[in-house]
Structure formats: structure tokens, C-alpha cells
Amino acid sequence: MDELLHSHIVFANPWWLLLLCLLPLWIFLYIRNRRRQQAYLQVSSTRGMKQLPVSWKVRFRSVLMVLRMLVYALLVIALARPQTTDVLQNVNSEGIDIIICLDISGSMLAQDFHPNRIEAAKAVAKNFIEHRPNDRIGLVIFAGQAFTQCPLTIDHDFLIQQLEKVHSGLLEDGTAIGDGLATAVQRLRESSAKSKVVILLTDGVNNMGLIDPMTALQIAKTYGVRVYTIGVGTHGVAPYPVPMPGGGTQLQDMPVQIDEALLQKIARQTGGEYFRATGNTSLRRIYDQIDQMEKTKIQISSFTQYADVFFPLAIAAAILLFLEILLRYTVFNTFP
């Protein structure tokens, strides 16, 4: 349960604020009346009068009217009853724990995806992570062995940083599907989430590792982990960069071999689903489908508390009014 607090100010009686529109008219009438009340004397020249001092009382007499206008404005705002509102939200999130299990073997450099399989898989996984802010997500990579690149975390920025560091060659080459799945399930073993999911993506056939894929499948079933499997690769052959003796690489067509029967069995027996991705677009659609099938349930309960804050405004208006009266009948000694 998360608590989110939003505070802002509202007015209980906002129509009183319309009275503030009278202030410009008040200022206009005040200036016009002052001009009418001034005495005029015709003289042949004002040259000698320019040096006459002007009383500071004359200069600052307008302060009285400014104070009176401030009193008026504060009283109008106080009548509008400003209130602070504290909105308390109780967010109950039925989160899903997800491990992305990514094949980074050498064959993932094949360029039937753009720019290649592994970079396409990383880009789609990043987008998937960004659209699931309420779930804990982790990352397991595997080739000839398996490694936890990032444990389950809600810090998705850190997770994406770890995902971006992934590249082919980090681990001994090969395809250890059993080790990858078993490592992913191990990361979910202690999870208390209502739904535990592994998204396993590979482009090959299990040919290495210490744990047989069937054993990993039984472990997943034991701990109630649902596995979505994705076979990555076009049908037939795919261009693969092969190192050349003189340096550099050359693209050569290599046969695409995916153990679809194994991936289908893992998905079916764990309650997941198997998908075949033959390009960037189909891979994005697959992740979108998984995103729709594994929706996180969120319940939000809102409570709003109101507190009046007009009293300080009324006090300030009273103080300014007292100050205006005091100055009028003492320092400036004028009458309305």
C-alpha cells in the first residue's frame, strides 16, 4: 500500500472574488478625484517654484489609500474562504513479479532482426519494462551458462541500465535453456507476489548447461511460475556475421534452429504461452500480448481533508486597517 499526498488551495465561496474587479474602478476614481481637488494658480513663470521642497507627507499620502485597498482585497479573499485540501490516496497494487530471461549466445547476433536479434530483444524488453511501473522486474541472461544480471527490483531505471550493458560474449557461448530457466525460477522462489512470471527468449536448441530443461520445467511448476516462451528467428536461414581470418566479419546465411517443441511444452505445462517472433514488429506484438495478459490490478481510495485558512487573512486585514487609521489621524492628520 502506497500513500500519495497532494496539497493545493481551493475557495469554498469563489464568487466573492468577483468583488476584486472593483479595485481598478476604485483606483480610477481615486486618481480622478485627487486631480479635481488640487488647487490651481496662474503665474507667469514656474522657474522659481522648481526649487521649492515638496513635503514628504504630500509624497506619501497615497500610502493611506494603498493600505485601504489592501484591507479590501484581503477581506474579499477571506470572504471567498480559501481552504487547503489534502488528498490522501491509498494505492493497493496487486503486483506481478517478472523475470526476463534473455538468450545472449553468439547466434543472437544474426541480422534477420534490425540491427540484430539481441539488440531488438533489448529494445522491446526496455519498452515493456517502462510500461509496467508497478511490477518488480528482474533480468537473467544465459548462453553456455546463466547469470542474474539484475534481481527483482522496482527501480526500473537501474534495471534498464543493466539491460543496456548486456551484449553477446559476456558468457561462454552456447545455449543453456535449462540453466537460464532454473536461474529465473530461483529468483522468483521467495516471491510473495500473486503472479510470478518468466519471459524466456531464445533462438536455439539446448546444447549446454548443468540443468536439463525438463528439470527446470518441473521446478517452475513446483513454485507456480508461469513461463512465456519466445522463439526468435526467421524461417529457413538468417544472415550471421562470421569472423574472417584477415580481420573483420562477413555475413553468411546460417540455418535457423529453434527447439519449438521444447518451448511449447514449457509454456503449456506452466500455464504460459509460446510465441514465434520472425522480425522486430512481431516481437513487439508478442510483448504487447504478454503485457495485456499479465495486467496488474490497482485499487485507489481517495480521501480529501479541508482546512480553512481565511483567518490569517482577516487578522492581516485588521492590522492594516488599524495602521491606516493610526497614520491618517496622527502622521498625516487628514480626514476622509
Short mmCIF file of N, CA, C and O in Angstrom, two decimals, residues 114-211:
data_model
loop_
_atom_site.label_atom_id
_atom_site.label_comp_id
_atom_site.label_asym_id
_atom_site.label_seq_id
_atom_site.Cartn_x
_atom_site.Cartn_y
_atom_site.Cartn_z
N HIS A 114 16.54 -6.18 -36.87
CA HIS A 114 17.35 -4.96 -37.01
C HIS A 114 17.68 -4.37 -35.63
O HIS A 114 16.78 -4.20 -34.82
N PRO A 115 18.94 -4.06 -35.34
CA PRO A 115 20.14 -4.34 -36.15
C PRO A 115 20.56 -5.81 -36.06
O PRO A 115 21.23 -6.33 -36.93
N ASN A 116 20.18 -6.47 -34.97
CA ASN A 116 20.36 -7.91 -34.83
C ASN A 116 19.38 -8.41 -33.76
O ASN A 116 18.65 -7.62 -33.15
N ARG A 117 19.35 -9.69 -33.54
CA ARG A 117 18.37 -10.27 -32.63
C ARG A 117 18.50 -9.75 -31.21
O ARG A 117 17.51 -9.39 -30.56
N ILE A 118 19.72 -9.69 -30.69
CA ILE A 118 19.89 -9.32 -29.28
C ILE A 118 19.54 -7.86 -29.04
O ILE A 118 18.90 -7.52 -28.02
N GLU A 119 19.91 -6.97 -29.96
CA GLU A 119 19.58 -5.55 -29.77
C GLU A 119 18.07 -5.31 -29.92
O GLU A 119 17.49 -4.49 -29.21
N ALA A 120 17.44 -6.04 -30.83
CA ALA A 120 15.99 -5.93 -30.98
C ALA A 120 15.29 -6.42 -29.72
O ALA A 120 14.33 -5.81 -29.24
N ALA A 121 15.79 -7.53 -29.17
CA ALA A 121 15.19 -8.07 -27.94
C ALA A 121 15.36 -7.10 -26.77
O ALA A 121 14.45 -6.93 -25.96
N LYS A 122 16.51 -6.45 -26.68
CA LYS A 122 16.75 -5.48 -25.61
C LYS A 122 15.82 -4.27 -25.75
O LYS A 122 15.27 -3.79 -24.75
N ALA A 123 15.64 -3.78 -26.97
CA ALA A 123 14.80 -2.60 -27.18
C ALA A 123 13.35 -2.89 -26.79
O ALA A 123 12.69 -2.08 -26.14
N VAL A 124 12.84 -4.06 -27.17
CA VAL A 124 11.46 -4.41 -26.86
C VAL A 124 11.30 -4.65 -25.36
O VAL A 124 10.30 -4.26 -24.75
N ALA A 125 12.29 -5.28 -24.74
CA ALA A 125 12.24 -5.52 -23.29
C ALA A 125 12.26 -4.20 -22.53
O ALA A 125 11.54 -4.04 -21.53
N LYS A 126 13.04 -3.23 -22.99
CA LYS A 126 13.08 -1.92 -22.34
C LYS A 126 11.72 -1.25 -22.38
O LYS A 126 11.24 -0.70 -21.38
N ASN A 127 11.06 -1.29 -23.54
CA ASN A 127 9.73 -0.70 -23.67
C ASN A 127 8.73 -1.41 -22.76
O ASN A 127 7.87 -0.77 -22.13
N PHE A 128 8.84 -2.70 -22.65
CA PHE A 128 7.97 -3.49 -21.77
C PHE A 128 8.15 -3.07 -20.31
O PHE A 128 7.18 -2.88 -19.57
N ILE A 129 9.40 -2.90 -19.90
CA ILE A 129 9.71 -2.50 -18.53
C ILE A 129 9.13 -1.12 -18.22
O ILE A 129 8.53 -0.90 -17.16
N GLU A 130 9.28 -0.19 -19.16
CA GLU A 130 8.82 1.18 -18.93
C GLU A 130 7.30 1.27 -18.80
O GLU A 130 6.80 2.21 -18.18
N HIS A 131 6.59 0.31 -19.35
CA HIS A 131 5.13 0.34 -19.29
C HIS A 131 4.55 -0.48 -18.14
O HIS A 131 3.34 -0.66 -18.06
N ARG A 132 5.42 -0.95 -17.22
CA ARG A 132 4.93 -1.70 -16.07
C ARG A 132 5.55 -1.13 -14.78
O ARG A 132 6.35 -1.78 -14.11
N PRO A 133 5.18 0.11 -14.43
CA PRO A 133 5.83 0.79 -13.29
C PRO A 133 5.51 0.17 -11.93
O PRO A 133 6.22 0.43 -10.96
N ASN A 134 4.45 -0.62 -11.83
CA ASN A 134 4.03 -1.15 -10.53
C ASN A 134 4.54 -2.56 -10.25
O ASN A 134 4.22 -3.14 -9.22
N ASP A 135 5.30 -3.13 -11.18
CA ASP A 135 5.76 -4.51 -11.00
C ASP A 135 7.25 -4.56 -10.69
O ASP A 135 8.03 -3.73 -11.15
N ARG A 136 7.62 -5.57 -9.92
CA ARG A 136 9.04 -5.86 -9.74
C ARG A 136 9.49 -6.71 -10.92
O ARG A 136 8.86 -7.71 -11.27
N ILE A 137 10.59 -6.30 -11.54
CA ILE A 137 11.09 -6.99 -12.72
C ILE A 137 12.58 -7.24 -12.53
O ILE A 137 13.30 -6.40 -12.00
N GLY A 138 13.04 -8.40 -12.97
CA GLY A 138 14.46 -8.74 -12.91
C GLY A 138 14.93 -9.24 -14.26
O GLY A 138 14.15 -9.43 -15.19
N LEU A 139 16.25 -9.45 -14.38
CA LEU A 139 16.84 -9.85 -15.66
C LEU A 139 17.85 -10.97 -15.44
O LEU A 139 18.79 -10.84 -14.66
N VAL A 140 17.63 -12.08 -16.15
CA VAL A 140 18.58 -13.20 -16.18
C VAL A 140 19.05 -13.36 -17.62
O VAL A 140 18.24 -13.33 -18.55
N ILE A 141 20.36 -13.51 -17.80
CA ILE A 141 20.91 -13.75 -19.14
C ILE A 141 21.53 -15.14 -19.16
O ILE A 141 21.97 -15.66 -18.13
N PHE A 142 21.53 -15.75 -20.34
CA PHE A 142 22.16 -17.06 -20.45
C PHE A 142 22.72 -17.26 -21.85
O PHE A 142 22.25 -16.70 -22.83
N ALA A 143 23.78 -18.04 -21.89
CA ALA A 143 24.37 -18.53 -23.14
C ALA A 143 24.78 -19.98 -22.83
O ALA A 143 23.91 -20.82 -22.66
N GLY A 144 26.10 -20.23 -22.67
CA GLY A 144 26.51 -21.56 -22.24
C GLY A 144 26.29 -21.77 -20.75
O GLY A 144 26.38 -22.89 -20.25
N GLN A 145 26.03 -20.70 -20.03
CA GLN A 145 25.71 -20.74 -18.60
C GLN A 145 24.73 -19.60 -18.33
O GLN A 145 24.43 -18.81 -19.22
N ALA A 146 24.23 -19.49 -17.12
CA ALA A 146 23.24 -18.47 -16.79
C ALA A 146 23.78 -17.54 -15.71
O ALA A 146 24.61 -17.94 -14.88
N PHE A 147 23.29 -16.30 -15.74
CA PHE A 147 23.76 -15.29 -14.79
C PHE A 147 22.63 -14.31 -14.51
O PHE A 147 21.91 -13.90 -15.43
N THR A 148 22.49 -13.91 -13.23
CA THR A 148 21.48 -12.91 -12.87
C THR A 148 22.07 -11.53 -13.08
O THR A 148 22.91 -11.07 -12.31
N GLN A 149 21.63 -10.86 -14.14
CA GLN A 149 22.12 -9.52 -14.45
C GLN A 149 21.51 -8.49 -13.50
O GLN A 149 22.17 -7.51 -13.12
N CYS A 150 20.27 -8.69 -13.09
CA CYS A 150 19.61 -7.79 -12.14
C CYS A 150 18.52 -8.56 -11.41
O CYS A 150 17.64 -9.14 -12.04
N PRO A 151 18.55 -8.58 -10.07
CA PRO A 151 17.49 -9.25 -9.31
C PRO A 151 16.18 -8.47 -9.41
O PRO A 151 16.14 -7.37 -9.95
N LEU A 152 15.12 -9.03 -8.87
CA LEU A 152 13.83 -8.36 -8.88
C LEU A 152 13.95 -6.98 -8.24
O LEU A 152 14.50 -6.83 -7.15
N THR A 153 13.43 -5.96 -8.92
CA THR A 153 13.53 -4.60 -8.40
C THR A 153 12.38 -3.75 -8.93
O THR A 153 11.85 -4.02 -10.01
N ILE A 154 12.00 -2.76 -8.16
CA ILE A 154 11.03 -1.77 -8.61
C ILE A 154 11.75 -0.56 -9.19
O ILE A 154 11.13 0.34 -9.78
N ASP A 155 13.09 -0.53 -9.03
CA ASP A 155 13.91 0.55 -9.59
C ASP A 155 14.17 0.25 -11.06
O ASP A 155 15.19 -0.31 -11.44
N HIS A 156 13.24 0.64 -11.90
CA HIS A 156 13.33 0.27 -13.31
C HIS A 156 14.42 1.04 -14.05
O HIS A 156 14.90 0.56 -15.08
N ASP A 157 14.80 2.20 -13.57
CA ASP A 157 15.92 2.92 -14.19
C ASP A 157 17.20 2.11 -14.07
O ASP A 157 17.98 1.98 -15.02
N PHE A 158 17.42 1.56 -12.87
CA PHE A 158 18.61 0.72 -12.66
C PHE A 158 18.53 -0.54 -13.52
O PHE A 158 19.53 -0.96 -14.11
N LEU A 159 17.35 -1.14 -13.59
CA LEU A 159 17.16 -2.34 -14.40
C LEU A 159 17.49 -2.08 -15.85
O LEU A 159 18.19 -2.88 -16.51
N ILE A 160 17.02 -0.96 -16.38
CA ILE A 160 17.28 -0.62 -17.78
C ILE A 160 18.77 -0.38 -18.01
O ILE A 160 19.33 -0.75 -19.05
N GLN A 161 19.43 0.23 -17.03
CA GLN A 161 20.89 0.42 -17.13
C GLN A 161 21.59 -0.93 -17.25
O GLN A 161 22.52 -1.09 -18.05
N GLN A 162 21.15 -1.90 -16.46
CA GLN A 162 21.76 -3.23 -16.52
C GLN A 162 21.44 -3.92 -17.84
O GLN A 162 22.27 -4.64 -18.40
N LEU A 163 20.23 -3.70 -18.34
CA LEU A 163 19.85 -4.29 -19.62
C LEU A 163 20.71 -3.74 -20.75
O LEU A 163 21.12 -4.48 -21.65
N GLU A 164 20.98 -2.45 -20.71
CA GLU A 164 21.77 -1.83 -21.77
C GLU A 164 23.21 -2.33 -21.79
O GLU A 164 23.88 -2.24 -22.83
N LYS A 165 23.69 -2.84 -20.67
CA LYS A 165 25.07 -3.37 -20.61
C LYS A 165 25.19 -4.76 -21.22
O LYS A 165 26.30 -5.25 -21.43
N VAL A 166 24.07 -5.40 -21.48
CA VAL A 166 24.09 -6.77 -21.97
C VAL A 166 24.54 -6.81 -23.43
O VAL A 166 24.10 -6.02 -24.25
N HIS A 167 25.43 -7.77 -23.75
CA HIS A 167 25.85 -7.99 -25.13
C HIS A 167 26.34 -9.43 -25.26
O HIS A 167 26.70 -10.09 -24.27
N SER A 168 26.34 -9.90 -26.47
CA SER A 168 26.83 -11.25 -26.73
C SER A 168 28.32 -11.32 -26.42
O SER A 168 29.07 -10.41 -26.75
N GLY A 169 28.74 -12.39 -25.77
CA GLY A 169 30.14 -12.55 -25.39
C GLY A 169 30.37 -12.37 -23.91
O GLY A 169 31.48 -12.62 -23.42
N LEU A 170 29.36 -11.92 -23.16
CA LEU A 170 29.52 -11.77 -21.71
C LEU A 170 29.71 -13.14 -21.04
O LEU A 170 30.40 -13.23 -20.01
N LEU A 171 29.11 -14.18 -21.62
CA LEU A 171 29.18 -15.52 -21.04
C LEU A 171 29.75 -16.48 -22.08
O LEU A 171 29.77 -16.20 -23.28
N GLU A 172 30.18 -17.63 -21.61
CA GLU A 172 30.65 -18.68 -22.51
C GLU A 172 29.56 -19.01 -23.52
O GLU A 172 28.38 -19.09 -23.18
N ASP A 173 29.96 -19.17 -24.78
CA ASP A 173 28.95 -19.36 -25.81
C ASP A 173 28.29 -20.73 -25.69
O ASP A 173 28.83 -21.68 -25.13
N GLY A 174 27.07 -20.79 -26.22
CA GLY A 174 26.27 -21.99 -26.14
C GLY A 174 24.84 -21.60 -25.82
O GLY A 174 24.50 -20.41 -25.73
N THR A 175 23.98 -22.59 -25.64
CA THR A 175 22.58 -22.31 -25.31
C THR A 175 22.14 -23.24 -24.18
O THR A 175 21.82 -24.41 -24.44
N ALA A 176 22.15 -22.72 -22.97
CA ALA A 176 21.76 -23.49 -21.78
C ALA A 176 20.37 -23.05 -21.35
O ALA A 176 20.22 -22.29 -20.38
N ILE A 177 19.35 -23.51 -22.06
CA ILE A 177 17.98 -23.11 -21.75
C ILE A 177 17.59 -23.56 -20.35
O ILE A 177 16.94 -22.82 -19.59
N GLY A 178 17.99 -24.79 -19.96
CA GLY A 178 17.65 -25.30 -18.64
C GLY A 178 18.24 -24.45 -17.53
O GLY A 178 17.56 -24.12 -16.54
N ASP A 179 19.51 -24.08 -17.68
CA ASP A 179 20.15 -23.23 -16.66
C ASP A 179 19.48 -21.85 -16.59
O ASP A 179 19.27 -21.30 -15.50
N GLY A 180 19.15 -21.28 -17.76
CA GLY A 180 18.51 -19.97 -17.78
C GLY A 180 17.17 -19.99 -17.07
O GLY A 180 16.87 -19.12 -16.24
N LEU A 181 16.33 -20.99 -17.39
CA LEU A 181 15.01 -21.08 -16.77
C LEU A 181 15.12 -21.35 -15.28
O LEU A 181 14.41 -20.74 -14.47
N ALA A 182 16.01 -22.26 -14.89
CA ALA A 182 16.17 -22.59 -13.47
C ALA A 182 16.64 -21.38 -12.66
O ALA A 182 16.18 -21.13 -11.54
N THR A 183 17.55 -20.59 -13.23
CA THR A 183 18.04 -19.39 -12.54
C THR A 183 16.92 -18.36 -12.39
O THR A 183 16.77 -17.72 -11.34
N ALA A 184 16.10 -18.21 -13.44
CA ALA A 184 14.98 -17.27 -13.38
C ALA A 184 13.98 -17.70 -12.31
O ALA A 184 13.48 -16.87 -11.53
N VAL A 185 13.67 -19.01 -12.25
CA VAL A 185 12.73 -19.51 -11.25
C VAL A 185 13.29 -19.33 -9.85
O VAL A 185 12.56 -18.99 -8.90
N GLN A 186 14.59 -19.53 -9.70
CA GLN A 186 15.22 -19.35 -8.39
C GLN A 186 15.04 -17.92 -7.89
O GLN A 186 14.82 -17.70 -6.70
N ARG A 187 15.07 -16.96 -8.79
CA ARG A 187 14.88 -15.55 -8.41
C ARG A 187 13.44 -15.27 -7.98
O ARG A 187 13.18 -14.30 -7.28
N LEU A 188 12.51 -16.12 -8.41
CA LEU A 188 11.09 -15.94 -8.06
C LEU A 188 10.66 -16.85 -6.91
O LEU A 188 9.53 -16.75 -6.44
N ARG A 189 11.55 -17.72 -6.45
CA ARG A 189 11.17 -18.76 -5.48
C ARG A 189 10.65 -18.16 -4.19
O ARG A 189 9.69 -18.66 -3.60
N GLU A 190 11.26 -17.09 -3.70
CA GLU A 190 10.86 -16.47 -2.44
C GLU A 190 9.81 -15.38 -2.61
O GLU A 190 9.43 -14.72 -1.65
N SER A 191 9.37 -15.17 -3.85
CA SER A 191 8.42 -14.09 -4.13
C SER A 191 7.07 -14.38 -3.48
O SER A 191 6.58 -15.51 -3.49
N SER A 192 6.46 -13.33 -2.93
CA SER A 192 5.13 -13.45 -2.34
C SER A 192 4.06 -12.86 -3.27
O SER A 192 2.90 -12.74 -2.88
N ALA A 193 4.45 -12.49 -4.49
CA ALA A 193 3.50 -11.92 -5.45
C ALA A 193 2.46 -12.96 -5.83
O ALA A 193 2.73 -14.16 -5.87
N LYS A 194 1.28 -12.47 -6.12
CA LYS A 194 0.20 -13.37 -6.51
C LYS A 194 0.48 -14.03 -7.85
O LYS A 194 0.07 -15.16 -8.12
N SER A 195 1.20 -13.33 -8.72
CA SER A 195 1.54 -13.86 -10.03
C SER A 195 3.05 -13.78 -10.24
O SER A 195 3.65 -12.73 -10.06
N LYS A 196 3.66 -14.92 -10.60
CA LYS A 196 5.10 -14.98 -10.85
C LYS A 196 5.31 -15.45 -12.29
O LYS A 196 4.81 -16.50 -12.69
N VAL A 197 6.06 -14.65 -13.05
CA VAL A 197 6.15 -14.86 -14.49
C VAL A 197 7.60 -14.84 -14.95
O VAL A 197 8.41 -14.04 -14.47
N VAL A 198 7.92 -15.73 -15.90
CA VAL A 198 9.20 -15.70 -16.61
C VAL A 198 8.91 -15.52 -18.09
O VAL A 198 8.04 -16.20 -18.64
N ILE A 199 9.62 -14.59 -18.71
CA ILE A 199 9.56 -14.43 -20.17
C ILE A 199 10.90 -14.92 -20.71
O ILE A 199 11.93 -14.26 -20.56
N LEU A 200 10.90 -16.11 -21.30
CA LEU A 200 12.13 -16.74 -21.76
C LEU A 200 12.24 -16.58 -23.27
O LEU A 200 11.36 -17.03 -24.02
N LEU A 201 13.32 -15.93 -23.71
CA LEU A 201 13.54 -15.67 -25.13
C LEU A 201 14.82 -16.34 -25.58
O LEU A 201 15.89 -16.13 -24.98
N THR A 202 14.72 -17.16 -26.63
CA THR A 202 15.90 -17.86 -27.15
C THR A 202 15.75 -18.07 -28.64
O THR A 202 14.64 -18.02 -29.20
N ASP A 203 16.89 -18.33 -29.30
CA ASP A 203 16.87 -18.56 -30.75
C ASP A 203 17.49 -19.91 -31.11
O ASP A 203 17.84 -20.14 -32.27
N GLY A 204 17.66 -20.78 -30.10
CA GLY A 204 18.40 -22.00 -30.39
C GLY A 204 17.84 -23.25 -29.75
O GLY A 204 16.70 -23.31 -29.32
N VAL A 205 18.71 -24.22 -29.68
CA VAL A 205 18.42 -25.54 -29.11
C VAL A 205 19.32 -25.74 -27.90
O VAL A 205 20.51 -25.38 -27.93
N ASN A 206 18.79 -26.29 -26.82
CA ASN A 206 19.59 -26.52 -25.63
C ASN A 206 20.76 -27.45 -25.94
O ASN A 206 20.57 -28.58 -26.42
N ASN A 207 21.98 -26.97 -25.73
CA ASN A 207 23.17 -27.78 -26.03
C ASN A 207 24.24 -27.70 -24.95
O ASN A 207 25.32 -28.27 -25.11
N MET A 208 23.95 -26.98 -23.86
CA MET A 208 24.93 -26.86 -22.77
C MET A 208 24.18 -26.70 -21.46
O MET A 208 22.95 -26.63 -21.43
N GLY A 209 24.95 -26.60 -20.37
CA GLY A 209 24.34 -26.33 -19.08
C GLY A 209 24.32 -27.54 -18.17
O GLY A 209 24.44 -28.69 -18.60
N LEU A 210 24.14 -27.26 -16.89
CA LEU A 210 24.12 -28.31 -15.86
C LEU A 210 22.72 -28.84 -15.58
O LEU A 210 22.57 -29.92 -15.02
N ILE A 211 21.69 -28.06 -15.94
CA ILE A 211 20.32 -28.43 -15.60
C ILE A 211 19.55 -28.72 -16.88
O ILE A 211 19.52 -27.89 -17.80
#
